[in-house]
GROMACS .gro file of C-alpha atoms in nm:
model
  340
    1MET     CA    1  -7.982   6.322  -5.884
    2LYS     CA    2  -8.081   6.250  -5.534
    3LYS     CA    3  -8.293   6.512  -5.373
    4LEU     CA    4  -8.165   6.673  -5.061
    5THR     CA    5  -8.360   6.645  -4.751
    6LYS     CA    6  -8.481   6.949  -4.568
    7LYS     CA    7  -8.214   6.899  -4.308
    8GLN     CA    8  -7.947   6.879  -4.568
    9MET     CA    9  -8.085   7.184  -4.738
   10ALA     CA   10  -8.080   7.377  -4.411
   11VAL     CA   11  -7.723   7.277  -4.344
   12THR     CA   12  -7.624   7.361  -4.698
   13GLY     CA   13  -7.798   7.701  -4.668
   14ALA     CA   14  -7.619   7.771  -4.345
   15ILE     CA   15  -7.289   7.686  -4.505
   16VAL     CA   16  -7.362   7.916  -4.795
   17VAL     CA   17  -7.459   8.195  -4.562
   18LEU     CA   18  -7.151   8.140  -4.355
   19GLY     CA   19  -6.942   8.144  -4.668
   20ILE     CA   20  -7.095   8.465  -4.788
   21GLY     CA   21  -7.059   8.619  -4.442
   22GLY     CA   22  -6.696   8.512  -4.427
   23ILE     CA   23  -6.632   8.667  -4.763
   24THR     CA   24  -6.802   8.987  -4.653
   25ILE     CA   25  -6.607   9.000  -4.330
   26GLY     CA   26  -6.287   8.940  -4.522
   27VAL     CA   27  -6.367   9.223  -4.760
   28VAL     CA   28  -6.449   9.454  -4.472
   29ASN     CA   29  -6.132   9.364  -4.289
   30HIS     CA   30  -5.930   9.420  -4.604
   31ASN     CA   31  -6.089   9.756  -4.656
   32ASN     CA   32  -6.024   9.850  -4.297
   33THR     CA   33  -5.663   9.747  -4.330
   34VAL     CA   34  -5.618   9.951  -4.646
   35HIS     CA   35  -5.778  10.254  -4.483
   36ALA     CA   36  -5.559  10.221  -4.176
   37GLN     CA   37  -5.256  10.197  -4.397
   38GLN     CA   38  -5.365  10.506  -4.589
   39VAL     CA   39  -5.425  10.696  -4.266
   40ALA     CA   40  -5.090  10.590  -4.130
   41LYS     CA   41  -4.922  10.691  -4.453
   42ALA     CA   42  -5.095  11.027  -4.448
   43LYS     CA   43  -4.993  11.082  -4.088
   44ALA     CA   44  -4.639  10.983  -4.166
   45HIS     CA   45  -4.631  11.223  -4.457
   46GLU     CA   46  -4.777  11.500  -4.243
   47ALA     CA   47  -4.523  11.430  -3.970
   48LYS     CA   48  -4.247  11.433  -4.225
   49VAL     CA   49  -4.368  11.766  -4.365
   50LYS     CA   50  -4.379  11.912  -4.016
   51ALA     CA   51  -4.036  11.774  -3.936
   52ASP     CA   52  -3.894  11.907  -4.261
   53LYS     CA   53  -4.055  12.245  -4.199
   54LYS     CA   54  -3.918  12.257  -3.845
   55ALA     CA   55  -3.574  12.154  -3.960
   56LYS     CA   56  -3.581  12.415  -4.231
   57ALA     CA   57  -3.693  12.682  -3.981
   58GLU     CA   58  -3.420  12.578  -3.742
   59GLN     CA   59  -3.166  12.590  -4.021
   60LEU     CA   60  -3.283  12.935  -4.122
   61ALA     CA   61  -3.267  13.051  -3.760
   62LYS     CA   62  -2.920  12.907  -3.728
   63GLU     CA   63  -2.806  13.077  -4.045
   64LYS     CA   64  -2.964  13.404  -3.932
   65GLU     CA   65  -2.792  13.379  -3.592
   66ALA     CA   66  -2.461  13.309  -3.763
   67ALA     CA   67  -2.507  13.609  -3.992
   68GLN     CA   68  -2.600  13.827  -3.693
   69GLN     CA   69  -2.296  13.714  -3.499
   70LYS     CA   70  -2.084  13.792  -3.802
   71GLN     CA   71  -2.239  14.139  -3.815
   72VAL     CA   72  -2.166  14.190  -3.444
   73ALA     CA   73  -1.805  14.083  -3.500
   74THR     CA   74  -1.765  14.332  -3.785
   75LEU     CA   75  -1.912  14.619  -3.583
   76LEU     CA   76  -1.699  14.525  -3.283
   77ALA     CA   77  -1.387  14.539  -3.498
   78THR     CA   78  -1.484  14.885  -3.624
   79ALA     CA   79  -1.558  15.014  -3.275
   80THR     CA   80  -1.238  14.860  -3.137
   81ALA     CA   81  -1.029  15.042  -3.397
   82ASN     CA   82  -1.210  15.372  -3.342
   83PRO     CA   83  -1.446  15.380  -3.043
   84SER     CA   84  -1.719  15.643  -3.058
   85ASP     CA   85  -2.075  15.689  -2.938
   86ASN     CA   86  -2.213  15.593  -3.280
   87SER     CA   87  -1.992  15.288  -3.336
   88ILE     CA   88  -2.067  15.149  -2.989
   89LYS     CA   89  -2.442  15.210  -3.034
   90ALA     CA   90  -2.433  15.011  -3.358
   91VAL     CA   91  -2.268  14.721  -3.174
   92ASN     CA   92  -2.529  14.727  -2.896
   93ASP     CA   93  -2.815  14.727  -3.148
   94ALA     CA   94  -2.665  14.425  -3.327
   95ILE     CA   95  -2.606  14.233  -3.001
   96ALA     CA   96  -2.970  14.286  -2.900
   97LYS     CA   97  -3.079  14.080  -3.204
   98LEU     CA   98  -2.879  13.772  -3.099
   99THR     CA   99  -3.065  13.470  -2.959
  100ASP     CA  100  -2.759  13.286  -2.833
  101GLN     CA  101  -2.741  13.408  -2.474
  102LYS     CA  102  -2.387  13.287  -2.421
  103ALA     CA  103  -2.260  13.475  -2.728
  104LYS     CA  104  -2.462  13.780  -2.628
  105ALA     CA  105  -2.305  13.787  -2.278
  106LYS     CA  106  -1.956  13.755  -2.424
  107ASP     CA  107  -2.011  14.041  -2.667
  108ASN     CA  108  -2.155  14.264  -2.394
  109GLU     CA  109  -1.830  14.224  -2.197
  110LEU     CA  110  -1.636  14.348  -2.500
  111VAL     CA  111  -1.864  14.651  -2.521
  112LYS     CA  112  -1.785  14.738  -2.157
  113VAL     CA  113  -1.417  14.756  -2.250
  114LEU     CA  114  -1.499  14.983  -2.543
  115ASN     CA  115  -1.702  15.217  -2.320
  116ALA     CA  116  -1.412  15.240  -2.074
  117ARG     CA  117  -1.168  15.329  -2.353
  118LEU     CA  118  -1.403  15.588  -2.498
  119SER     CA  119  -1.442  15.749  -2.156
  120LEU     CA  120  -1.063  15.786  -2.124
  121ILE     CA  121  -1.037  15.932  -2.475
  122LYS     CA  122  -1.308  16.190  -2.407
  123LYS     CA  123  -1.144  16.286  -2.079
  124ALA     CA  124  -0.805  16.334  -2.248
  125GLU     CA  125  -0.956  16.538  -2.532
  126ALA     CA  126  -1.137  16.766  -2.287
  127ALA     CA  127  -0.824  16.811  -2.072
  128VAL     CA  128  -0.606  16.904  -2.371
  129LYS     CA  129  -0.865  17.148  -2.499
  130ASP     CA  130  -0.884  17.312  -2.156
  131TYR     CA  131  -0.504  17.335  -2.141
  132GLN     CA  132  -0.492  17.495  -2.488
  133GLY     CA  133  -0.709  17.777  -2.355
  134HIS     CA  134  -0.499  17.816  -2.037
  135ALA     CA  135  -0.147  17.724  -2.144
  136THR     CA  136   0.012  17.909  -1.852
  137ASP     CA  137  -0.188  17.716  -1.590
  138ALA     CA  138   0.046  17.457  -1.438
  139ASN     CA  139  -0.240  17.256  -1.285
  140LYS     CA  140  -0.426  17.223  -1.616
  141GLN     CA  141  -0.097  17.125  -1.778
  142LYS     CA  142  -0.054  16.841  -1.528
  143VAL     CA  143  -0.413  16.719  -1.566
  144ALA     CA  144  -0.386  16.714  -1.947
  145GLN     CA  145  -0.059  16.519  -1.950
  146GLU     CA  146  -0.191  16.261  -1.703
  147ALA     CA  147  -0.507  16.215  -1.910
  148ILE     CA  148  -0.296  16.152  -2.222
  149ASN     CA  149  -0.077  15.902  -2.037
  150ASN     CA  150  -0.388  15.704  -1.934
  151LEU     CA  151  -0.452  15.607  -2.298
  152LYS     CA  152  -0.268  15.274  -2.277
  153ASP     CA  153  -0.467  15.056  -2.520
  154GLU     CA  154  -0.263  14.979  -2.832
  155ASN     CA  155  -0.561  15.073  -3.050
  156ASP     CA  156  -0.558  15.427  -2.903
  157GLN     CA  157  -0.199  15.511  -2.995
  158ASP     CA  158  -0.298  15.727  -3.293
  159VAL     CA  159  -0.535  15.949  -3.096
  160LYS     CA  160  -0.283  15.956  -2.811
  161SER     CA  161  -0.012  16.083  -3.049
  162GLN     CA  162  -0.242  16.353  -3.187
  163LEU     CA  163  -0.335  16.477  -2.840
  164GLN     CA  164   0.030  16.472  -2.730
  165LYS     CA  165   0.122  16.683  -3.033
  166LEU     CA  166  -0.142  16.943  -2.946
  167PHE     CA  167  -0.025  16.941  -2.584
  168ASP     CA  168   0.340  16.991  -2.684
  169GLU     CA  169   0.251  17.283  -2.911
  170SER     CA  170   0.066  17.461  -2.630
  171ASN     CA  171   0.342  17.382  -2.383
  172LYS     CA  172   0.604  17.528  -2.619
  173GLN     CA  173   0.401  17.845  -2.665
  174ALA     CA  174   0.359  17.878  -2.289
  175GLN     CA  175   0.734  17.841  -2.234
  176GLU     CA  176   0.810  18.101  -2.500
  177ALA     CA  177   0.554  18.337  -2.348
  178ALA     CA  178   0.707  18.287  -2.002
  179LYS     CA  179   1.055  18.363  -2.134
  180SER     CA  180   0.925  18.671  -2.315
  181THR     CA  181   0.750  18.791  -2.001
  182GLN     CA  182   1.059  18.739  -1.788
  183SER     CA  183   1.272  18.923  -2.041
  184ASN     CA  184   1.026  19.213  -2.057
  185GLN     CA  185   1.003  19.234  -1.680
  186LYS     CA  186   1.382  19.235  -1.652
  187ALA     CA  187   1.405  19.509  -1.913
  188SER     CA  188   1.133  19.706  -1.735
  189SER     CA  189   1.313  19.666  -1.403
  190THR     CA  190   1.640  19.789  -1.556
  191THR     CA  191   1.463  20.086  -1.711
  192GLY     CA  192   1.307  20.176  -1.376
  193THR     CA  193   1.645  20.158  -1.201
  194ASN     CA  194   1.806  20.383  -1.460
  195SER     CA  195   1.523  20.633  -1.432
  196ASN     CA  196   1.558  20.651  -1.055
  197ALA     CA  197   1.933  20.699  -1.082
  198LYS     CA  198   1.887  20.976  -1.335
  199SER     CA  199   1.629  21.146  -1.114
  200THR     CA  200   1.868  21.130  -0.818
  201ASP     CA  201   2.149  21.281  -1.024
  202THR     CA  202   1.926  21.564  -1.140
  203GLN     CA  203   1.822  21.652  -0.788
  204THR     CA  204   2.183  21.646  -0.668
  205ASN     CA  205   2.295  21.879  -0.943
  206ASP     CA  206   2.006  22.116  -0.888
  207THR     CA  207   2.051  22.163  -0.515
  208PRO     CA  208   2.365  22.380  -0.534
  209ALA     CA  209   2.194  22.599  -0.790
  210VAL     CA  210   1.914  22.677  -0.547
  211ALA     CA  211   2.158  22.765  -0.267
  212GLU     CA  212   2.369  22.973  -0.502
  213SER     CA  213   2.068  23.159  -0.629
  214GLY     CA  214   1.956  23.249  -0.278
  215THR     CA  215   2.304  23.370  -0.184
  216ASN     CA  216   2.342  23.585  -0.492
  217ASN     CA  217   2.007  23.749  -0.438
  218GLN     CA  218   2.102  23.864  -0.092
  219ASP     CA  219   2.454  23.974  -0.183
  220THR     CA  220   2.349  24.182  -0.483
  221SER     CA  221   2.063  24.367  -0.315
  222SER     CA  222   2.086  24.748  -0.305
  223ILE     CA  223   1.954  25.002  -0.052
  224ASN     CA  224   1.866  25.360  -0.153
  225SER     CA  225   1.815  25.667   0.070
  226GLY     CA  226   1.475  25.763   0.203
  227ASN     CA  227   1.215  25.489   0.179
  228ASN     CA  228   1.417  25.217   0.018
  229THR     CA  229   1.272  24.894  -0.117
  230TYR     CA  230   1.475  24.574  -0.143
  231VAL     CA  231   1.489  24.454  -0.501
  232PRO     CA  232   1.643  24.113  -0.569
  233SER     CA  233   1.869  24.070  -0.866
  234THR     CA  234   1.801  23.818  -1.140
  235PRO     CA  235   1.839  23.467  -0.993
  236ASN     CA  236   2.147  23.278  -1.090
  237THR     CA  237   2.035  22.923  -1.152
  238GLY     CA  238   2.383  22.792  -1.205
  239GLY     CA  239   2.264  22.588  -1.501
  240GLY     CA  240   2.029  22.377  -1.289
  241SER     CA  241   1.665  22.316  -1.354
  242ASN     CA  242   1.554  22.412  -1.001
  243THR     CA  243   1.525  22.776  -0.891
  244GLY     CA  244   1.507  22.923  -0.543
  245SER     CA  245   1.405  23.279  -0.456
  246ASN     CA  246   1.427  23.496  -0.147
  247THR     CA  247   1.189  23.789  -0.157
  248ASN     CA  248   1.164  24.075   0.093
  249SER     CA  249   0.824  24.213   0.008
  250ALA     CA  250   0.842  24.506   0.244
  251ASN     CA  251   1.189  24.573   0.370
  252THR     CA  252   1.179  24.946   0.435
  253ASN     CA  253   1.435  25.173   0.597
  254SER     CA  254   1.283  25.501   0.720
  255ASN     CA  255   1.498  25.797   0.839
  256ILE     CA  256   1.301  26.034   1.061
  257GLY     CA  257   1.521  26.278   1.253
  258ASN     CA  258   1.779  26.092   1.454
  259ASN     CA  259   1.550  25.790   1.497
  260THR     CA  260   1.573  25.502   1.255
  261SER     CA  261   1.314  25.231   1.241
  262ASN     CA  262   1.344  24.915   1.042
  263ASN     CA  263   1.017  24.752   0.946
  264ASN     CA  264   1.036  24.402   0.817
  265GLY     CA  265   0.685  24.336   0.691
  266SER     CA  266   0.724  23.985   0.560
  267ASN     CA  267   1.010  23.765   0.460
  268SER     CA  268   0.918  23.462   0.255
  269ASN     CA  269   1.147  23.194   0.130
  270SER     CA  270   0.979  22.971  -0.120
  271ASN     CA  271   1.097  22.664  -0.296
  272ASN     CA  272   0.817  22.555  -0.526
  273ASN     CA  273   0.858  22.206  -0.664
  274ASN     CA  274   0.588  22.256  -0.926
  275GLY     CA  275   0.670  22.608  -1.035
  276GLY     CA  276   1.032  22.557  -1.131
  277GLY     CA  277   1.173  22.446  -0.797
  278ASN     CA  278   1.325  22.108  -0.719
  279THR     CA  279   1.116  21.903  -0.969
  280THR     CA  280   1.120  21.519  -0.970
  281PRO     CA  281   0.972  21.369  -1.287
  282PRO     CA  282   0.677  21.134  -1.216
  283THR     CA  283   0.749  20.762  -1.238
  284PRO     CA  284   0.610  20.632  -1.570
  285THR     CA  285   0.337  20.365  -1.554
  286THR     CA  286   0.437  20.047  -1.732
  287LYS     CA  287   0.170  19.869  -1.936
  288TYR     CA  288   0.199  19.564  -2.158
  289LEU     CA  289   0.117  19.531  -2.525
  290GLY     CA  290   0.004  19.190  -2.651
  291TRP     CA  291   0.059  19.159  -3.027
  292VAL     CA  292   0.031  18.920  -3.321
  293SER     CA  293   0.219  18.988  -3.644
  294VAL     CA  294   0.191  18.838  -3.992
  295ASP     CA  295   0.494  18.859  -4.222
  296GLY     CA  296   0.654  19.106  -3.982
  297VAL     CA  297   0.352  19.340  -3.971
  298ILE     CA  298   0.149  19.365  -3.649
  299LYS     CA  299  -0.207  19.260  -3.730
  300TYR     CA  300  -0.354  19.250  -3.380
  301SER     CA  301  -0.249  19.440  -3.067
  302GLN     CA  302  -0.400  19.554  -2.739
  303THR     CA  303  -0.262  19.714  -2.422
  304PHE     CA  304  -0.323  19.567  -2.075
  305GLY     CA  305  -0.227  19.651  -1.720
  306THR     CA  306  -0.047  19.321  -1.660
  307ALA     CA  307   0.182  19.103  -1.867
  308GLY     CA  308  -0.037  18.797  -1.801
  309GLU     CA  309  -0.344  18.964  -1.955
  310ALA     CA  310  -0.142  19.075  -2.258
  311GLN     CA  311  -0.003  18.725  -2.297
  312GLN     CA  312  -0.346  18.564  -2.281
  313TYR     CA  313  -0.475  18.805  -2.546
  314ALA     CA  314  -0.181  18.750  -2.782
  315LEU     CA  315  -0.195  18.371  -2.745
  316SER     CA  316  -0.571  18.369  -2.800
  317MET     CA  317  -0.548  18.578  -3.118
  318TYR     CA  318  -0.258  18.368  -3.240
  319ARG     CA  319  -0.465  18.052  -3.207
  320GLN     CA  320  -0.780  18.210  -3.344
  321GLU     CA  321  -0.622  18.359  -3.654
  322GLY     CA  322  -0.276  18.214  -3.691
  323ALA     CA  323  -0.343  17.844  -3.651
  324SER     CA  324  -0.621  17.839  -3.910
  325ASN     CA  325  -0.546  18.123  -4.154
  326TRP     CA  326  -0.168  18.152  -4.177
  327ASP     CA  327   0.142  17.942  -4.213
  328ALA     CA  328   0.317  17.887  -3.880
  329ASN     CA  329   0.639  18.033  -4.021
  330ASP     CA  330   0.467  18.358  -4.122
  331ILE     CA  331   0.295  18.444  -3.797
  332SER     CA  332   0.435  18.525  -3.451
  333TRP     CA  333   0.315  18.673  -3.126
  334GLY     CA  334   0.456  18.826  -2.809
  335VAL     CA  335   0.430  19.075  -2.523
  336ARG     CA  336   0.632  19.392  -2.465
  337PRO     CA  337   0.616  19.672  -2.206
  338VAL     CA  338   0.501  20.020  -2.304
  339GLN     CA  339   0.500  20.343  -2.107
  340GLY     CA  340   0.150  20.448  -2.003
   0.00000   0.00000   0.00000
């Protein structure tokens, strides 16, 4: 074998070195490529995990929003059928948890409508209650009926019917009370007219008796000799209730010699209205008895100076006791005049 020269050996060594270096560089490059691929794969996996997590969170949020909107819809339906402070508060609390601003704004508009309806219902209820306590007040009657008529939403027809029923019951009672009062006043007026006529007749019949009594007293007087005293006879009343008397307390005839003196001390003519004279009976004072009866037996009663006060009392007791404790067919109330 031919020996290599130094130059050849140097070239050969360089080639070997280059070959080894190339191999090393190739290995390094390969390793770098593998590492880069691993890093890229890891990043891709991490990105995918993040994306999946985000998508899952968004899906959960979407499902939660849908469930919340469904809850709002259910509460809105309940409040729409029967609006109240509690039902509307529940709707507001549910709407506050929504994240969809457009849906939230739409639901808030529906709540405004509910609040307006509830305000009208409360106003009507208060007006009817006030009218029940003052059934004879025409102004309160008008206010209550107008408040009922303002309940125009179709969902409020049940409460409107209930309030109208209560209003009609109070109105009927007021009309019956008014008729009873008018009847009692008419009867009282007739009684007063008859009493005045009777009083006039009595005075007319008594007057002749007084005149007759006075005449008889004077005609039947007697005079005796000496110092004579005038003594009236028993008065003739002529059957009347009034008496009149003429009394000569000191009518004395004195005979002294041929001279005669007549002394009339005092002559009094009295007609005493209180002591048996022309007496007019006092006009009776009419009062009014408010009463409530159960099964025909008066359970509550009280006397007042006016028919209105008696009516208010009777109606109040009727509502307090009758409406809650007795059947409507077993209990009644009214007002009647009584002589005070």
